[in-house]
């Protein structure tokens, strides 16, 4: 059973080319994600400012909207993964998701400040993200050998984070050029999103470079007995049931969901910094830049480390860094907070985002890779929805200090549980996992 590659002598040998080259599919998908993330982060950077300071939403209302933005439509990931696995339609399903997210920017333009319209647009954006994420990650997972997946996901996430770094800068430039016209940000974001869809159509291959379906031993072309010939076709078990039969995958899912429920979301952390230091509202879109820059620098090294030492330990260490960010915000407000919290967030994302996909991917058979990753992403996203909504409610009723204490204690407990749930790797990659 494959949980993480440990770099032991008994592991399958790596070819020199596998060490040096990143598959073209990963580079192409990275370019698509870079452009799309510029579009997405332009909106994300100004959204808390627009909703809380511009429209006057309470922290509880923002918590529910932020949860929707990050997970309310997570169940659609299951549909996206299942559709992508049927006939290897990963590119088409991912393209539909990218297009829907781009079109959601028009909804923000037409909402004209109405909460219902904004919520609907955010739901459409997350619907598109939910549809595309599992097929995209499945394409990455199938593009190279299992022992290099940490690096492949690290390269993709680094390119994706480049877009996250440029997005807030673009939003700030548009706001400066248009005298704080949020509609202009939404319009530029829409055009940039369409460019990402075009890159996907032109440069991402329709099939992964590695086989999208597992190879099976040759079998007779006709049944050996009349009874076998007349046997009815057996429909495959539902995807979630099939994935959850694997004990290793179940443990990964349980650990990711526990930790996700104790993750309150970046937007809340940046709002806490803005309020604690009384920063000017115009500087708010710049707060995510430090975390994005750190993630860009750390994503590939974190992936390489995960390939060498195993992916369990970096995944847990990343959540320990997030706990450190909570602890820093509980201290008396000081200017160094601006530097420490984004650095810890960068370590958190670099050690968890792509590493989790590299940890879970090889556990799943190739012909069900997208659907299995969709189950994992859905569980994590729903858990984060509960975490964001719960923190928003706690902030509204208890105040920001007690709410942050509760979040820190919950994350510490989740880390202890995840340490027990995720077993240490003891075996080399099992190539038999690829057989249906």
Coordinates of C-alpha atoms in Angstrom, one line a residue, residues 1-4 141-142 146 149 211-216 242-250 252 358-369 372 427-436:
X1 CA 0.0 0.0 0.0
X2 CA 1.5 3.3 -1.1
X3 CA 1.2 6.3 1.3
X4 CA 4.5 8.1 0.7
X141 CA -1.1 12.7 -11.1
X142 CA -1.2 10.5 -14.2
X146 CA 4.4 8.1 -8.5
X149 CA 4.5 13.5 -7.9
X211 CA -2.1 5.9 -19.5
X212 CA -5.4 7.1 -18.1
X213 CA -6.6 3.6 -17.6
X214 CA -4.7 0.8 -16.0
X215 CA -3.2 -1.9 -18.1
X216 CA -4.6 -5.4 -17.5
X242 CA -15.2 2.2 -4.0
X243 CA -12.7 4.8 -2.8
X244 CA -13.6 4.4 0.8
X245 CA -13.0 0.7 0.8
X246 CA -9.3 1.3 0.8
X247 CA -8.1 1.8 4.4
X248 CA -5.2 4.0 3.4
X249 CA -7.4 6.4 1.5
X250 CA -9.9 6.4 4.4
X252 CA -6.0 10.3 4.5
X358 CA 0.6 13.5 -4.1
X359 CA -0.1 11.5 -0.9
X360 CA -3.5 10.3 -2.0
X361 CA -3.1 9.9 -5.8
X362 CA -1.0 6.7 -6.0
X363 CA -3.4 5.0 -3.5
X364 CA -6.1 5.2 -6.1
X365 CA -6.3 3.2 -9.3
X366 CA -5.6 5.2 -12.4
X367 CA -9.1 4.7 -14.0
X368 CA -10.7 6.2 -10.8
X369 CA -8.0 8.7 -10.0
X372 CA -11.1 9.5 -5.8
X427 CA 6.3 0.0 2.4
X428 CA 7.5 1.0 -1.0
X429 CA 5.0 2.1 -3.7
X430 CA 2.7 -0.8 -4.7
X431 CA 2.3 -1.0 -8.4
X432 CA -0.5 -3.4 -8.0
X433 CA -2.7 -0.4 -7.0
X434 CA -3.0 0.5 -10.7
X435 CA -4.9 -2.7 -11.5
X436 CA -8.7 -2.4 -11.4

